[in-house]
């Protein structure tokens, strides 16, 4: 396809979707497609067309780290069940070389993890230099499910917002660029997606009766997300709320956010750390 | 493209490339393309056409594990520098969902790793149920570089072949299907590939002066590989020697080996572990 035929964002998702002061989650239309005029077909075309760019930038980022650069990217994915976190990993991050990706899905903490501070297991999964890290759920569960179900006291949860800000500031200071994404799904759309999992034998494995239990706490979760966004969207580590009823839109939006993070790093091929002429002579002689 | 237009292997790489009794590494033409009559263009077409099949089988394998199945696959990649291990990961394994892949590149052991038996760090990186594991280098370095450079005594190295067989037999017994691949490169082709890394500024980062040092031990490495193949190609965990001068061929051959391993497992969507009708009612009510 001609480059001229590839649809583009009319305005950048990193501006349009960024959570700033006064942001209201309830005011977001989960079926909207901010900054993108096209539909599903155009979205798929853009996703495919940008795969190569993502792959190239990832390779440069990786290469740069071999020259000593510390830069990395960390994509944090949060969202209600069925909001499409897995699809982002498969269809967006999947374009990058597996060698350059560090993926981790956070589940209910293990007994060992529970013996430590809630950030302990997160620290251990941070991407090394040159890598694109992906967190499918994260330390934010400790202020989401913990707040909704009172798994920790209100005081403990309140303290965590500040601890998270400090932690992420330190992470950013180490050269890890954070891209925090909330996939914002409508309740009706979740109902449809859960229903589909019950209609198709090849989808049963994705269904968990616990998802319906959690669904009953929909409003409480929305409130917990709102507080989280208010308290932890910082200059170092901003939140982006991505309308997620259209999977194709969520994918191109997150792809664009990742591309912009990589472009902001602007990774460079590292110079030779050896004498090229001398090595050519040694090679010829070997 | 019509399915009828996709080129195919005339004979299976898993038969043609498998290391059996009497196998002679030196007799393999590293520029050959066993079982495939086409050239580079046809090879690329086949690679692309089979991506979807690999992705589907991987998803089934993953899904099956959620139902309790223990099956996994482990692709072990060995080969001289520049033999294309990284390209296999990027272009073959890259077709699968990053969530279903567990990739590990083994480097020189850390001080902690050196305090343990040579298989200790390998055990820790084995793929969990439902995953495709990929080892870029492996425990075989402990009978390759160790043998060539005498990093361990000959007695220790000799003992390791048996330890490896026992270990892999236990691994296979746990449901991990091993696919061990030696990417077999010609010395001239290696010279060209190293030379290219010295000619292109965007390839410098892949060049290591130590590669030329190792190249001087070419014959010793070929001997160490021959012994390794003789001693550790078992029914549980066979070796496949893949001619690797043609990157496109090595990729379709390894893709085919992976596909066959997955097809042998024949992973199935797990049945619902809940009452579908009851869940539909609960969902409708939520």
Coordinates of C-alpha atoms in Angstrom, one line a residue:
Chain A
X1 CA 0.0 0.0 0.0
X2 CA 1.1 3.5 -0.8
X3 CA 2.1 5.5 2.3
X4 CA -0.3 8.2 1.2
X5 CA -3.2 5.7 1.6
X6 CA -2.6 4.9 5.2
X7 CA -5.0 6.7 7.5
X8 CA -3.6 8.8 10.3
X9 CA -4.6 10.3 13.6
X10 CA -5.9 13.9 13.1
X11 CA -4.8 14.6 16.7
X12 CA -2.4 12.8 18.8
X13 CA -3.8 10.3 21.3
X14 CA -1.0 11.3 23.7
X15 CA -2.7 14.8 24.0
X16 CA -6.3 13.7 23.6
X17 CA -6.3 10.7 26.0
X18 CA -3.9 12.1 28.7
X19 CA -5.4 12.4 32.2
X20 CA -4.9 15.9 33.5
X21 CA -6.5 18.0 36.3
X22 CA -10.3 17.8 36.3
X23 CA -10.5 14.7 34.3
X24 CA -13.8 12.9 34.6
X25 CA -13.9 9.2 33.8
X26 CA -17.7 9.1 33.7
X27 CA -17.7 11.8 31.0
X28 CA -15.7 9.6 28.5
X29 CA -17.6 7.9 25.8
X30 CA -16.3 4.4 25.8
X31 CA -17.5 3.9 22.2
X32 CA -15.7 7.0 20.9
X33 CA -12.5 7.0 18.8
X34 CA -10.8 10.3 19.7
X35 CA -8.5 11.7 17.0
X36 CA -9.3 9.1 14.4
X37 CA -11.9 9.7 11.7
X38 CA -11.9 6.3 10.1
X39 CA -13.7 3.1 11.1
X40 CA -12.6 -0.5 11.7
X41 CA -11.1 -1.1 8.3
X42 CA -9.0 2.0 8.4
X43 CA -8.0 1.2 11.9
X44 CA -6.7 -2.2 10.9
X45 CA -4.8 -0.7 8.0
X46 CA -3.1 1.8 10.3
X47 CA -2.2 -0.9 12.9
X48 CA -0.6 -3.1 10.2
X49 CA 1.2 -0.2 8.6
X50 CA 2.8 0.9 11.8
X51 CA 4.0 -2.6 12.9
X52 CA 7.2 -2.1 11.0
X53 CA 7.9 1.3 12.6
X54 CA 7.4 -0.2 16.1
X55 CA 9.7 -3.1 15.3
X56 CA 12.4 -0.8 14.0
X57 CA 12.3 1.5 17.0
X58 CA 12.4 -1.5 19.3
X59 CA 15.5 -2.9 17.6
X60 CA 17.2 0.5 17.9
X61 CA 16.3 0.7 21.6
X62 CA 17.7 -2.7 22.1
X63 CA 20.9 -1.9 20.2
X64 CA 21.4 1.3 22.0
X65 CA 21.4 -0.5 25.3
X66 CA 24.3 -2.6 24.1
X67 CA 26.2 0.6 23.9
X68 CA 25.4 1.3 27.5
X69 CA 22.2 3.4 27.3
X70 CA 19.7 2.7 30.1
X71 CA 16.5 3.7 28.3
X72 CA 13.5 1.3 28.4
X73 CA 9.8 1.5 28.0
X74 CA 7.1 0.2 30.4
X75 CA 3.6 -0.2 29.2
X76 CA 1.2 -0.7 32.1
X77 CA -2.2 -2.1 31.1
X78 CA -5.2 -1.8 33.4
X79 CA -8.9 -2.2 32.7
X80 CA -12.0 -4.2 33.7
X81 CA -12.2 -7.9 32.7
X82 CA -12.5 -8.3 28.9
X83 CA -11.3 -4.8 28.3
X84 CA -8.8 -6.1 25.8
X85 CA -5.5 -6.1 27.7
X86 CA -4.5 -9.5 26.1
X87 CA -5.4 -8.2 22.7
X88 CA -3.1 -5.3 23.0
X89 CA -0.2 -7.6 23.9
X90 CA -1.0 -9.9 21.0
X91 CA -1.8 -7.4 18.3
X92 CA 0.3 -4.4 19.2
X93 CA 3.3 -5.6 21.2
X94 CA 3.4 -8.8 19.2
X95 CA 4.9 -6.8 16.3
X96 CA 8.1 -6.4 18.2
X97 CA 10.9 -9.0 18.5
X98 CA 10.2 -11.4 21.4
X99 CA 13.8 -10.9 22.4
X100 CA 13.1 -7.2 23.1
X101 CA 9.9 -7.6 25.1
X102 CA 9.5 -8.4 28.8
X103 CA 5.9 -9.4 29.5
X104 CA 4.4 -10.1 32.9
X105 CA 0.8 -10.8 33.9
X106 CA 0.3 -10.0 37.5
X107 CA -2.1 -12.5 39.2
X108 CA -3.2 -12.7 42.8
X109 CA 0.0 -12.4 44.9
X110 CA 1.7 -15.6 46.0
X111 CA 2.4 -16.3 49.7
X112 CA 6.0 -15.2 49.1
X113 CA 4.9 -12.0 47.5
X114 CA 2.5 -11.3 50.3
X115 CA 5.4 -11.4 52.8
X116 CA 6.8 -8.3 51.1
X117 CA 5.7 -4.7 50.4
X118 CA 3.2 -4.5 47.4
X119 CA 5.9 -2.9 45.2
X120 CA 8.4 -5.7 45.7
X121 CA 7.1 -8.0 43.0
X122 CA 6.7 -5.0 40.7
X123 CA 10.3 -3.9 41.1
X124 CA 11.5 -7.4 40.1
X125 CA 9.6 -7.3 36.9
X126 CA 10.8 -3.9 35.6
X127 CA 12.2 -4.1 32.1
X128 CA 16.0 -4.0 31.8
X129 CA 17.8 -1.5 29.6
X130 CA 16.7 -1.7 26.0
X131 CA 13.5 -3.6 26.6
X132 CA 9.9 -2.9 26.2
X133 CA 8.2 -4.1 29.3
X134 CA 4.5 -4.9 29.5
X135 CA 2.5 -5.2 32.7
X136 CA -0.9 -6.9 32.3
X137 CA -2.3 -5.6 35.5
X138 CA 0.1 -4.1 38.0
X139 CA 0.7 -2.5 41.4
X140 CA -2.5 -0.6 40.6
X141 CA -4.6 -3.6 41.6
X142 CA -3.4 -2.7 45.1
X143 CA -5.5 0.5 45.0
X144 CA -8.3 -0.9 42.8
X145 CA -9.4 -4.4 44.0
X146 CA -8.0 -3.6 47.4
X147 CA -10.2 -0.4 47.6
X148 CA -13.3 -2.0 46.2
X149 CA -13.2 -5.1 48.4
X150 CA -11.4 -3.6 51.4
X151 CA -8.6 -6.1 51.1
X152 CA -6.5 -3.5 52.8
X153 CA -7.7 -0.8 55.2
X154 CA -8.6 2.6 53.8
X155 CA -5.5 4.1 55.4
X156 CA -3.2 1.6 53.8
X157 CA -4.8 2.2 50.4
X158 CA -4.6 6.0 50.8
X159 CA -0.9 5.7 51.6
X160 CA -0.2 3.7 48.5
X161 CA -1.0 6.4 46.0
X162 CA 1.9 8.4 47.4
X163 CA 4.1 5.4 47.5
X164 CA 3.3 4.6 43.9
X165 CA 4.1 8.2 42.8
X166 CA 7.5 8.0 44.5
X167 CA 8.2 4.6 43.1
X168 CA 7.3 5.5 39.5
X169 CA 9.3 8.7 39.8
X170 CA 12.3 6.6 40.8
X171 CA 11.6 4.2 37.9
X172 CA 11.4 7.1 35.5
X173 CA 14.7 8.5 36.9
X174 CA 16.3 5.2 36.0
X175 CA 15.5 5.7 32.3
X176 CA 12.3 3.7 32.1
X177 CA 9.6 5.6 30.3
X178 CA 6.2 4.8 31.7
X179 CA 3.1 4.6 29.5
X180 CA 0.1 3.9 31.7
X181 CA -3.0 2.9 30.0
X182 CA -6.5 2.3 31.3
X183 CA -8.6 0.5 28.7
X184 CA -12.0 2.0 29.4
X185 CA -14.8 -0.3 28.6
X186 CA -18.6 0.3 28.8
X187 CA -20.6 -2.0 31.1
X188 CA -22.9 -3.1 28.2
X189 CA -19.9 -4.0 26.0
X190 CA -18.5 -6.0 28.9
X191 CA -21.8 -7.9 29.1
X192 CA -21.5 -8.7 25.4
X193 CA -18.0 -9.9 25.6
X194 CA -18.7 -12.1 28.6
X195 CA -21.7 -13.5 26.9
X196 CA -19.7 -14.4 23.8
X197 CA -17.3 -16.4 26.0
X198 CA -20.3 -18.4 27.2
X199 CA -21.5 -18.9 23.6
X200 CA -18.4 -20.3 22.1
X201 CA -16.6 -23.5 23.2
X202 CA -13.3 -22.1 22.1
X203 CA -13.8 -19.2 24.5
X204 CA -14.8 -21.1 27.6
X205 CA -11.3 -21.1 28.9
X206 CA -11.3 -17.3 29.0
X207 CA -14.4 -17.3 31.2
X208 CA -14.2 -17.1 35.0
X209 CA -17.4 -17.1 37.1
X210 CA -15.5 -14.6 39.3
X211 CA -15.8 -12.1 36.4
X212 CA -19.6 -11.8 37.0
X213 CA -19.0 -11.4 40.7
X214 CA -16.7 -8.5 40.0
X215 CA -19.1 -7.0 37.5
X216 CA -21.6 -6.5 40.3
X217 CA -19.1 -4.0 41.7
X218 CA -18.9 -2.0 38.5
X219 CA -19.7 1.4 40.0
X220 CA -17.3 0.9 42.9
X221 CA -14.6 0.0 40.4
X222 CA -15.3 3.1 38.3
X223 CA -14.9 5.2 41.5
X224 CA -11.7 3.5 42.4
X225 CA -10.3 4.1 38.9
X226 CA -11.3 7.8 39.1
X227 CA -9.4 8.2 42.4
X228 CA -6.4 6.3 41.0
X229 CA -6.4 8.6 37.9
X230 CA -6.7 11.7 40.1
X231 CA -3.9 10.7 42.4
X232 CA -1.4 9.1 40.2
X233 CA -1.3 10.8 36.8
X234 CA 1.9 12.7 37.0
X235 CA 4.3 14.4 34.6
X236 CA 6.8 11.5 35.0
X237 CA 4.1 8.8 34.6
X238 CA 0.9 10.1 33.1
X239 CA -2.3 8.0 32.6
X240 CA -4.0 7.6 29.3
X241 CA -7.6 6.6 29.3
X242 CA -8.3 4.7 26.0
X243 CA -12.0 4.2 25.0
X244 CA -12.1 0.4 24.6
X245 CA -15.5 -0.6 23.2
X246 CA -13.9 -0.7 19.8
X247 CA -11.0 -3.1 20.1
X248 CA -9.5 -1.8 16.8
X249 CA -9.4 1.7 18.2
X250 CA -7.8 0.8 21.5
X251 CA -5.1 -1.1 19.6
X252 CA -4.1 1.8 17.3
X253 CA -4.3 4.3 20.2
X254 CA -2.0 2.2 22.4
X255 CA 0.3 1.5 19.4
X256 CA 0.5 5.3 18.8
X257 CA 1.3 5.9 22.5
X258 CA 4.1 3.3 22.4
X259 CA 5.5 4.7 19.2
X260 CA 5.5 8.2 20.7
X261 CA 7.3 7.0 23.8
X262 CA 9.9 5.3 21.6
X263 CA 10.3 8.3 19.4
X264 CA 10.7 10.5 22.4
X265 CA 13.7 8.3 23.5
X266 CA 14.9 8.5 19.9
X267 CA 17.2 5.6 20.3
X268 CA 20.4 5.6 18.2
X269 CA 22.6 2.8 16.8
X270 CA 25.6 2.7 19.2
X271 CA 29.0 3.5 17.8
X272 CA 31.6 0.7 17.4
X273 CA 33.4 0.0 20.7
X274 CA 36.3 -1.5 18.7
X275 CA 38.6 -0.5 15.9
X276 CA 36.7 -1.3 12.7
X277 CA 39.7 -1.5 10.4
X278 CA 41.6 -3.6 12.8
X279 CA 38.7 -6.0 13.2
X280 CA 38.4 -6.3 9.4
X281 CA 42.0 -7.3 9.2
X282 CA 41.6 -9.8 12.1
X283 CA 38.5 -11.3 10.4
X284 CA 40.3 -11.6 7.0
X285 CA 43.1 -13.5 8.8
X286 CA 40.8 -15.9 10.6
Chain B
X1 CA -3.1 -16.1 -1.6
X2 CA -4.8 -19.3 -2.5
X3 CA -3.9 -22.2 -0.3
X4 CA -3.0 -24.1 -3.4
X5 CA -0.3 -21.6 -4.2
X6 CA 1.6 -22.0 -1.0
X7 CA 4.7 -24.0 -1.5
X8 CA 5.2 -27.0 0.8
X9 CA 7.9 -29.4 2.0
X10 CA 8.2 -32.4 -0.2
X11 CA 9.5 -34.4 2.8
X12 CA 9.3 -33.5 6.4
X13 CA 12.2 -31.7 8.1
X14 CA 11.6 -33.8 11.2
X15 CA 12.6 -36.9 9.2
X16 CA 15.3 -35.4 7.0
X17 CA 17.1 -33.3 9.6
X18 CA 16.8 -35.6 12.6
X19 CA 20.1 -36.8 14.1
X20 CA 20.2 -40.6 14.2
X21 CA 23.0 -43.2 14.6
X22 CA 25.9 -42.6 12.3
X23 CA 25.1 -39.0 11.7
X24 CA 28.1 -37.0 10.3
X25 CA 28.0 -33.3 10.8
X26 CA 30.8 -32.8 8.3
X27 CA 28.8 -34.5 5.6
X28 CA 26.0 -31.9 5.8
X29 CA 25.9 -29.3 3.1
X30 CA 25.3 -26.1 5.0
X31 CA 23.9 -24.4 1.8
X32 CA 21.4 -27.1 1.1
X33 CA 17.6 -26.9 1.6
X34 CA 16.5 -30.5 2.4
X35 CA 12.9 -31.3 1.5
X36 CA 12.2 -27.9 -0.1
X37 CA 12.4 -27.4 -3.8
X38 CA 11.7 -23.7 -3.9
X39 CA 14.0 -20.7 -3.4
X40 CA 14.0 -17.7 -1.2
X41 CA 10.7 -16.2 -2.5
X42 CA 8.8 -19.5 -2.0
X43 CA 10.4 -19.9 1.4
X44 CA 9.2 -16.5 2.5
X45 CA 5.7 -17.2 1.2
X46 CA 5.6 -20.4 3.2
X47 CA 6.9 -18.7 6.4
X48 CA 4.2 -16.1 6.2
X49 CA 1.5 -18.5 5.3
X50 CA 2.2 -20.7 8.3
X51 CA 2.4 -17.9 10.8
X52 CA -1.3 -18.1 11.5
X53 CA -1.2 -21.9 12.1
X54 CA 1.6 -21.4 14.6
X55 CA -0.4 -18.7 16.3
X56 CA -3.5 -20.8 16.5
X57 CA -1.8 -23.9 17.9
X58 CA 0.0 -21.7 20.4
X59 CA -3.3 -20.3 21.6
X60 CA -4.8 -23.8 21.9
X61 CA -1.8 -25.0 23.9
X62 CA -2.2 -22.0 26.2
X63 CA -5.9 -22.5 26.6
X64 CA -5.5 -26.2 27.2
X65 CA -3.1 -25.5 30.1
X66 CA -5.9 -23.4 31.8
X67 CA -7.9 -26.6 31.9
X68 CA -5.0 -28.3 33.7
X69 CA -2.9 -29.9 30.9
X70 CA 0.8 -29.8 31.5
X71 CA 2.0 -29.8 27.9
X72 CA 4.6 -27.2 26.8
X73 CA 7.2 -27.0 24.1
X74 CA 10.8 -26.1 24.4
X75 CA 12.8 -24.9 21.4
X76 CA 16.6 -25.1 22.1
X77 CA 18.7 -23.1 19.7
X78 CA 22.4 -23.8 19.3
X79 CA 24.8 -22.7 16.6
X80 CA 28.0 -20.8 15.9
X81 CA 27.9 -17.0 16.1
X82 CA 25.8 -15.4 13.4
X83 CA 24.1 -18.7 12.6
X84 CA 20.7 -17.0 12.9
X85 CA 19.4 -17.9 16.3
X86 CA 18.0 -14.4 16.9
X87 CA 16.4 -14.4 13.5
X88 CA 14.5 -17.6 14.3
X89 CA 13.2 -15.9 17.5
X90 CA 12.2 -12.8 15.6
X91 CA 10.8 -14.3 12.4
X92 CA 9.4 -17.7 13.5
X93 CA 8.6 -17.4 17.2
X94 CA 7.5 -13.8 16.7
X95 CA 4.3 -15.0 15.1
X96 CA 3.1 -16.3 18.4
X97 CA 1.4 -14.2 21.1
X98 CA 4.1 -12.8 23.4
X99 CA 1.9 -14.0 26.4
X100 CA 2.4 -17.5 25.3
X101 CA 6.2 -17.4 24.8
X102 CA 8.9 -17.7 27.4
X103 CA 12.2 -16.6 25.9
X104 CA 15.6 -16.8 27.5
X105 CA 19.1 -16.0 26.2
X106 CA 21.8 -17.8 28.2
X107 CA 24.9 -15.7 28.6
X108 CA 28.1 -16.4 30.5
X109 CA 27.0 -17.6 33.9
X110 CA 26.7 -15.1 36.8
X111 CA 28.6 -15.7 40.0
X112 CA 25.4 -16.9 41.6
X113 CA 24.8 -19.4 38.7
X114 CA 28.4 -20.6 39.0
X115 CA 27.8 -21.6 42.6
X116 CA 25.2 -24.2 41.4
X117 CA 25.3 -27.2 39.1
X118 CA 25.2 -26.3 35.4
X119 CA 21.6 -27.4 35.1
X120 CA 20.4 -25.2 37.9
X121 CA 19.8 -22.1 35.8
X122 CA 18.3 -24.1 33.0
X123 CA 15.7 -25.7 35.3
X124 CA 14.6 -22.2 36.4
X125 CA 13.9 -21.1 32.8
X126 CA 11.9 -24.1 31.7
X127 CA 8.5 -23.1 30.2
X128 CA 5.5 -23.5 32.4
X129 CA 2.4 -25.4 31.2
X130 CA 0.9 -24.0 28.0
X131 CA 4.0 -22.0 27.0
X132 CA 6.4 -22.2 24.1
X133 CA 9.8 -21.8 25.6
X134 CA 12.8 -20.7 23.6
X135 CA 16.4 -21.1 24.7
X136 CA 18.9 -19.0 22.8
X137 CA 21.9 -21.1 23.7
X138 CA 21.5 -23.4 26.6
X139 CA 23.1 -26.1 28.9
X140 CA 24.8 -27.3 25.7
X141 CA 27.3 -24.5 26.0
X142 CA 28.6 -26.5 29.0
X143 CA 29.7 -29.3 26.7
X144 CA 30.7 -27.0 23.8
X145 CA 32.7 -24.0 24.9
X146 CA 33.7 -25.9 28.0
X147 CA 35.1 -28.7 25.8
X148 CA 36.8 -26.5 23.3
X149 CA 38.4 -24.2 25.8
X150 CA 38.8 -26.7 28.6
X151 CA 36.7 -24.5 31.0
X152 CA 35.9 -27.8 32.7
X153 CA 38.0 -30.9 32.9
X154 CA 37.5 -33.6 30.3
X155 CA 36.0 -35.9 33.0
X156 CA 33.5 -33.3 34.0
X157 CA 32.5 -32.6 30.4
X158 CA 32.2 -36.3 29.8
X159 CA 29.9 -36.8 32.7
X160 CA 27.7 -34.0 31.6
X161 CA 26.4 -35.8 28.5
X162 CA 24.7 -38.4 30.7
X163 CA 23.5 -35.7 33.1
X164 CA 21.9 -33.9 30.2
X165 CA 20.2 -37.0 28.9
X166 CA 18.7 -37.7 32.4
X167 CA 17.7 -34.1 32.8
X168 CA 16.0 -33.9 29.5
X169 CA 14.3 -37.2 30.0
X170 CA 12.8 -35.8 33.2
X171 CA 11.8 -32.6 31.4
X172 CA 10.0 -34.6 28.7
X173 CA 8.3 -36.7 31.4
X174 CA 6.9 -33.5 32.8
X175 CA 5.1 -32.8 29.5
X176 CA 7.7 -30.5 27.9
X177 CA 8.3 -31.5 24.3
X178 CA 11.9 -30.7 23.4
X179 CA 12.9 -29.5 19.9
X180 CA 16.6 -29.2 19.8
X181 CA 18.0 -27.4 16.8
X182 CA 21.6 -26.9 15.7
X183 CA 21.7 -24.1 13.1
X184 CA 24.6 -25.4 11.0
X185 CA 26.5 -22.6 9.3
X186 CA 29.4 -22.8 6.9
X187 CA 32.6 -21.1 7.8
X188 CA 32.6 -19.0 4.7
X189 CA 29.1 -17.8 5.3
X190 CA 30.0 -16.9 8.9
X191 CA 32.9 -14.8 7.5
X192 CA 30.5 -13.0 5.2
X193 CA 28.0 -12.3 8.0
X194 CA 30.7 -11.0 10.4
X195 CA 32.1 -8.9 7.6
X196 CA 28.7 -7.3 7.0
X197 CA 28.5 -6.4 10.7
X198 CA 31.7 -4.5 10.2
X199 CA 30.5 -2.7 7.0
X200 CA 27.2 -1.3 8.4
X201 CA 27.0 1.2 11.2
X202 CA 23.6 -0.2 12.1
X203 CA 25.1 -3.6 12.6
X204 CA 28.2 -2.7 14.8
X205 CA 26.2 -3.4 17.9
X206 CA 26.0 -7.0 16.9
X207 CA 29.7 -7.4 16.4
X208 CA 31.9 -8.6 19.2
X209 CA 35.7 -9.0 18.7
X210 CA 35.5 -12.2 20.7
X211 CA 33.5 -13.7 17.7
X212 CA 36.7 -13.7 15.7
X213 CA 38.6 -15.3 18.5
X214 CA 36.1 -18.1 18.6
X215 CA 36.1 -18.4 14.9
X216 CA 39.8 -19.5 15.1
X217 CA 38.5 -22.6 17.0
X218 CA 36.1 -23.5 14.2
X219 CA 37.3 -27.1 13.7
X220 CA 37.3 -27.7 17.5
X221 CA 33.8 -26.5 17.7
X222 CA 32.6 -28.7 14.9
X223 CA 34.2 -31.7 16.7
X224 CA 32.5 -30.7 20.0
X225 CA 29.1 -30.4 18.2
X226 CA 29.6 -33.8 16.6
X227 CA 30.2 -35.4 20.0
X228 CA 27.3 -33.5 21.5
X229 CA 25.0 -34.8 18.7
X230 CA 26.3 -38.4 19.0
X231 CA 25.8 -38.4 22.7
X232 CA 22.6 -36.5 23.3
X233 CA 20.2 -37.1 20.4
X234 CA 17.6 -39.3 22.1
X235 CA 14.1 -40.5 21.4
X236 CA 12.8 -38.1 24.1
X237 CA 14.8 -35.2 22.9
X238 CA 16.2 -35.5 19.4
X239 CA 18.6 -33.1 17.7
X240 CA 17.8 -31.6 14.3
X241 CA 20.6 -30.2 12.3
X242 CA 19.3 -27.4 10.1
X243 CA 21.5 -26.2 7.2
X244 CA 21.7 -22.5 8.0
X245 CA 23.6 -20.7 5.2
X246 CA 20.2 -19.7 3.8
X247 CA 18.4 -17.9 6.5
X248 CA 15.0 -18.3 4.8
X249 CA 15.5 -22.0 4.8
X250 CA 16.5 -22.3 8.4
X251 CA 13.4 -20.3 9.3
X252 CA 10.9 -22.5 7.5
X253 CA 12.6 -25.6 8.7
X254 CA 12.4 -24.6 12.4
X255 CA 8.9 -23.3 11.9
X256 CA 7.9 -26.7 10.5
X257 CA 9.6 -28.5 13.4
X258 CA 7.7 -26.3 15.9
X259 CA 4.5 -26.9 14.1
X260 CA 5.0 -30.6 14.2
X261 CA 5.7 -30.6 17.9
X262 CA 2.5 -28.6 18.5
X263 CA 0.5 -30.9 16.2
X264 CA 1.9 -33.9 18.0
X265 CA 0.5 -32.5 21.3
X266 CA -2.7 -31.7 19.5
X267 CA -3.9 -29.3 22.1
X268 CA -7.7 -29.0 22.7
X269 CA -9.9 -26.3 23.9
X270 CA -10.7 -27.2 27.5
X271 CA -14.3 -27.9 28.5
X272 CA -16.1 -25.4 30.7
X273 CA -15.4 -25.9 34.3
X274 CA -18.7 -24.2 35.2
X275 CA -22.4 -24.6 34.4
X276 CA -22.8 -22.7 31.2
X277 CA -26.5 -22.2 31.5
X278 CA -26.2 -21.1 35.1
X279 CA -23.5 -18.6 34.2
X280 CA -25.6 -17.1 31.4
X281 CA -28.4 -16.6 33.9
X282 CA -26.0 -15.0 36.4
X283 CA -24.6 -12.7 33.7
X284 CA -28.0 -11.6 32.5
X285 CA -28.8 -10.7 36.1
X286 CA -25.6 -8.7 36.6

